[in-house]
Short mmCIF file of C-alpha atoms in Angstrom, two decimals:
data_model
loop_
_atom_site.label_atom_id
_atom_site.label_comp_id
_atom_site.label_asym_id
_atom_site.label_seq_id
_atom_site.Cartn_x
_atom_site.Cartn_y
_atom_site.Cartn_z
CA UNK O 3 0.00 0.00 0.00
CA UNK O 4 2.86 2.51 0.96
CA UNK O 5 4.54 1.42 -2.34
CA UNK O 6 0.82 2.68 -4.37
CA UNK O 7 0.84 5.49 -2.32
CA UNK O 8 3.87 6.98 -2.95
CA UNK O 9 3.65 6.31 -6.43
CA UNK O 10 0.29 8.13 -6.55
CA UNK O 11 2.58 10.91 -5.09
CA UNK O 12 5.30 11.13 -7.32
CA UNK O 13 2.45 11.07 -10.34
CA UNK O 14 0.59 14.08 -8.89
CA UNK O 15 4.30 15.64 -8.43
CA UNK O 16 4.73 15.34 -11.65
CA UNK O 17 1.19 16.57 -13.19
CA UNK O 18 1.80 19.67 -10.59
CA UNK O 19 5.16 20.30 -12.59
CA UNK O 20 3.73 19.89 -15.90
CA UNK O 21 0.76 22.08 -15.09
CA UNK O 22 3.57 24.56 -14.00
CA UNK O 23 5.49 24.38 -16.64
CA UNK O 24 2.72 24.83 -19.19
CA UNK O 25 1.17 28.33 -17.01
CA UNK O 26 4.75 29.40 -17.19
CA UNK O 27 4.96 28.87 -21.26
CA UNK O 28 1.38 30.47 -21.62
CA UNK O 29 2.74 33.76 -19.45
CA UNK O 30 5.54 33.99 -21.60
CA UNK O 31 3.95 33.70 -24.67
CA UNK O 32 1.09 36.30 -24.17
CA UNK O 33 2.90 38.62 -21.03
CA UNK O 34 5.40 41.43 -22.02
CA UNK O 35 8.85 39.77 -20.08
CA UNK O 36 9.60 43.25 -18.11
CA UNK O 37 5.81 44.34 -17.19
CA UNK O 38 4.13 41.41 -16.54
CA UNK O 39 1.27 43.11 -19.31
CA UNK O 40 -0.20 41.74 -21.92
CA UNK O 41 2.12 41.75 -25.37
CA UNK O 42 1.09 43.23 -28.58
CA UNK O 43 -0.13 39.83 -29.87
CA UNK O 44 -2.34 39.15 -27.19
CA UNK O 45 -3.57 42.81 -27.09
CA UNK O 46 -4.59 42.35 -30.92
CA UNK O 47 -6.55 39.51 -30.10
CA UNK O 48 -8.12 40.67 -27.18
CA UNK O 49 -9.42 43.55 -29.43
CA UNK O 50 -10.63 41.20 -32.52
CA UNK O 51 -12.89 39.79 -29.15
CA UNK O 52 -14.32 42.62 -28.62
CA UNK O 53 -14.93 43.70 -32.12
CA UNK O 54 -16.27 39.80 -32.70
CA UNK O 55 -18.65 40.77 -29.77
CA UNK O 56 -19.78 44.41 -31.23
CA UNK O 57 -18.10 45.83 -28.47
CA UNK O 58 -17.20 49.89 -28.98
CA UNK O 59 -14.00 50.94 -26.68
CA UNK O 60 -11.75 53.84 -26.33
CA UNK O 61 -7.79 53.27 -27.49
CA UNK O 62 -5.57 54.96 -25.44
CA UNK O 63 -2.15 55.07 -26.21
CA UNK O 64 0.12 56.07 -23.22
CA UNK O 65 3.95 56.85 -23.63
CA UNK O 66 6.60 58.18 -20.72
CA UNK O 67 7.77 61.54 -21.36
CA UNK O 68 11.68 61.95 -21.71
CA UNK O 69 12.31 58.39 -21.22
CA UNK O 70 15.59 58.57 -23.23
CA UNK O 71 16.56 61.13 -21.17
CA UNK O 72 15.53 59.19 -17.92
CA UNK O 73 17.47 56.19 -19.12
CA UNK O 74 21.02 58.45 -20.07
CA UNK O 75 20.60 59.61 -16.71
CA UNK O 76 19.98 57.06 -14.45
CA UNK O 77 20.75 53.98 -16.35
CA UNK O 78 18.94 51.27 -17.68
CA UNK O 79 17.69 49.52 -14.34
CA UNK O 80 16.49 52.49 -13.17
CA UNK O 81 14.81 52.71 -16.87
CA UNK O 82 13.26 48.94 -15.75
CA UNK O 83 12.12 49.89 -12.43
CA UNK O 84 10.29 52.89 -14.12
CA UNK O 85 8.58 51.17 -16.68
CA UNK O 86 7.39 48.35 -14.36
CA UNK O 87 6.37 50.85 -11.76
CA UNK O 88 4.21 52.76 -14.65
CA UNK O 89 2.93 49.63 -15.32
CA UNK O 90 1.70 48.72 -12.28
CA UNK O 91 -0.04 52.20 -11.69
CA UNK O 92 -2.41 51.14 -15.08
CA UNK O 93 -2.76 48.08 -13.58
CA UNK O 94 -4.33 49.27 -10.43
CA UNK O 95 -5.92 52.77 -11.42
CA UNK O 96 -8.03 50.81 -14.45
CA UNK O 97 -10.55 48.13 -14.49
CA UNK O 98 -10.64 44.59 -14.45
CA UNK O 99 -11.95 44.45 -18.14
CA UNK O 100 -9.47 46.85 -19.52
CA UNK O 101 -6.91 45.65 -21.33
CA UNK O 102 -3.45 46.87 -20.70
CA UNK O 103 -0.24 46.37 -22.83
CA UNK O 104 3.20 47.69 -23.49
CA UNK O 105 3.24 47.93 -26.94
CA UNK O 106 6.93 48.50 -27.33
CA UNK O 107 9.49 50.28 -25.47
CA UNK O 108 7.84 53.16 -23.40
CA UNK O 109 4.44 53.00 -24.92
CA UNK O 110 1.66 51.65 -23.72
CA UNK O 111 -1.95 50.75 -25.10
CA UNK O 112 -4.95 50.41 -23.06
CA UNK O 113 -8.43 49.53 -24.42
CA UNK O 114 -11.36 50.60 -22.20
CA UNK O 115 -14.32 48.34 -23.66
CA UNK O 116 -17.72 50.30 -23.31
CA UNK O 117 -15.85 53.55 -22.93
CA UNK O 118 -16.51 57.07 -24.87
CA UNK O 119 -13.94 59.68 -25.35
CA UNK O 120 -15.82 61.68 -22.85
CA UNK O 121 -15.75 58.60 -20.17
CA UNK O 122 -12.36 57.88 -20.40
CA UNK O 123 -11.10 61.59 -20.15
CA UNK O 124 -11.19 61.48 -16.54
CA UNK O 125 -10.28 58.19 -16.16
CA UNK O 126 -7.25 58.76 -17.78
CA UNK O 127 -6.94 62.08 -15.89
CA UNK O 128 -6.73 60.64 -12.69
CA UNK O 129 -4.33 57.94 -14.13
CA UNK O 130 -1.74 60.49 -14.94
CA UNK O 131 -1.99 62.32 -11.68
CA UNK O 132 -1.62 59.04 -9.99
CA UNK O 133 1.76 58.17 -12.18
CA UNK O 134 3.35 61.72 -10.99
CA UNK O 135 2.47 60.73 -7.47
CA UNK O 136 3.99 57.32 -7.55
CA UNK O 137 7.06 57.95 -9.00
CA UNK O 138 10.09 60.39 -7.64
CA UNK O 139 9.83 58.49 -4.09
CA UNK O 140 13.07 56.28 -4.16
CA UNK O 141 14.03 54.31 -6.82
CA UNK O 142 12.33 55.36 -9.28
CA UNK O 143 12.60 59.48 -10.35
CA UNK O 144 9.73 61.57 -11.11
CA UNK O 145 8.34 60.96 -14.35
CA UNK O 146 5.79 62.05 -16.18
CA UNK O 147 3.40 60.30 -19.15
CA UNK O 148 1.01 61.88 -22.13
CA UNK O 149 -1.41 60.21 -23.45
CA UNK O 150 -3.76 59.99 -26.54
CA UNK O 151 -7.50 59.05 -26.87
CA UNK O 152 -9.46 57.45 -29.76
CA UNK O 153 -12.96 56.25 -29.99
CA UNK O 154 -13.05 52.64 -32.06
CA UNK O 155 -16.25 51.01 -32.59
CA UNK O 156 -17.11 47.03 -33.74
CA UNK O 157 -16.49 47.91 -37.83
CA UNK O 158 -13.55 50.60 -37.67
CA UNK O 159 -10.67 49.41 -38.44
CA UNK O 160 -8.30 48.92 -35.05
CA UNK O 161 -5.01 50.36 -37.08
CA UNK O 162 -6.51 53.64 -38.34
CA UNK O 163 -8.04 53.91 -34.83
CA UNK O 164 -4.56 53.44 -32.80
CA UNK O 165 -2.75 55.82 -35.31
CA UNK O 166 -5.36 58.19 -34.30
CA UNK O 167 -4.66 57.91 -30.80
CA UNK O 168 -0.96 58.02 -31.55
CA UNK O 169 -1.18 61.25 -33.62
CA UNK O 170 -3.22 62.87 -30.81
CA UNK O 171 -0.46 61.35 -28.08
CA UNK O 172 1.75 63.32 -30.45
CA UNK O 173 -0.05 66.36 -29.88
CA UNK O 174 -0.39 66.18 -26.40
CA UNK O 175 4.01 65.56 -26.63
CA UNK O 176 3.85 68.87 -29.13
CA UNK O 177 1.69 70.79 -26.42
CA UNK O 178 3.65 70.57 -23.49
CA UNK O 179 3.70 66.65 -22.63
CA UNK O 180 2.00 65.36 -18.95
CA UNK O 181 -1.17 65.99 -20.99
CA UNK O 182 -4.37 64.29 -22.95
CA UNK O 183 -5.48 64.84 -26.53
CA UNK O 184 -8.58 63.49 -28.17
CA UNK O 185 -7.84 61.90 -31.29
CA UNK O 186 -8.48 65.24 -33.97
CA UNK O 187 -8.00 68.14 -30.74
CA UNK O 188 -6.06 69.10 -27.17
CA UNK O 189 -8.04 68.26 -24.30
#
C-alpha cells in the first residue's frame, strides 16, 4: 500500500510540474517579459474579441515623457524599475476588463471596452496624476506620461483607430507633454 501510495505521489508531483510548466509557457507567450502586461499579440486579439462581440471601446495610447533622457541619466535599471512601476499604476488605477499592454518600449496601449472619449477623459486624468504621485519616491525618479485618446467602434478598423490615438499622443508631446489629446484636438 505505501509502495501505491507513494507512487500516486510522485504522479501528482509530476502533473503539478507539468501544469507549471505549461502556465509558465502560456505567461511567456502572451505577457510582455519586463511588465508582466499583456504583449502586442495578445492585445490584438483581445481587441478582434471585442470587435467579434460588437463591443465599442476607447484606445488609449500612453507613452513616458523623456524616457531617453531618464534612461542616459539614471541607467537602464532604473529605466526597468520605471517602466514596471508605470505599469503597475495602469494596472491598479483601471478596471478589471481593460486591457493593458506595453506595446513596445515606453508606450503603452490600453483599451477601455464600453468607454466614450468623454468617459475615459477622466479616467485617464486621474491615471496620470496618480503616475506623478507614484514615482520620484526612491528608486524610481519623477516621471511624467502623455497620453492619446481614440474612440473605435465594432467595424472601424483597429489600425486607423490606434494611429489616431498616436497622432493625438503626439499632440499632447507637441503641447507641453504630462497631458491628454482626443484623437483630432487638445483636451
Amino acid at each position: 500500500k505505501q509502495a501505491r501510495a507513494a507512487d500516486r505521489t510522485r504522479q501528482l508531483g509530476e502533473r503539478i510540474g507539468v501544469i507549471r510548466a505549461f502556465n509558465q509557457s502560456e505567461d511567456q507567450a502572451t505577457k510582455d517579459a519586463l511588465t508582466g502586461l499583456l504583449n502586442r499579440r495578445s492585445t490584438e486579439e483581445a481587441i478582434q474579441r471585442l470587435q467579434r462581440d460588437g463591443t465599442r471601446f476607447c484606445v488609449v495610447y500612453a507613452d513616458i515623457d523623456h524616457f531617453k533622457r531618464l534612461n542616459d541619466t539614471y541607467g537602464h535599471e532604473t529605466g526597468d524599475r520605471a517602466l514596471r512601476l508605470f505599469s503597475r499604476v495602469l494596472t491598479d488605477s483601471l478596471r478589471p476588463s481593460d486591457v493593458i499592454s506595453r506595446w513596445g518600449g515606453e508606450e503603452f496601449v490600453m483599451i477601455l471596452p464600453n468607454t466614450s472619449a468623454e468617459l475615459a477623459k477622466p479616467i485617464i486624468e486621474r491615471l496620470r496624476l496618480a503616475i506623478s504621485e507614484n514615482t520620484g519616491l526612491g528608486a524610481v525618479p519623477a516621471v511624467t506620461a502623455s497620453f492619446g485618446i481614440a474612440e473605435c467602434g465594432p467595424s472601424d478598423d483597429f489600425a486607423e483607430r490606434l494611429n489616431e490615438a498616436d497622432a493625438a499622443l503626439l499632440l499632447a508631446k507637441q503641447n507641453g507633454r504630462n497631458r491628454i489629446a482626443l484623437a483630432g484636438s487638445l483636451l
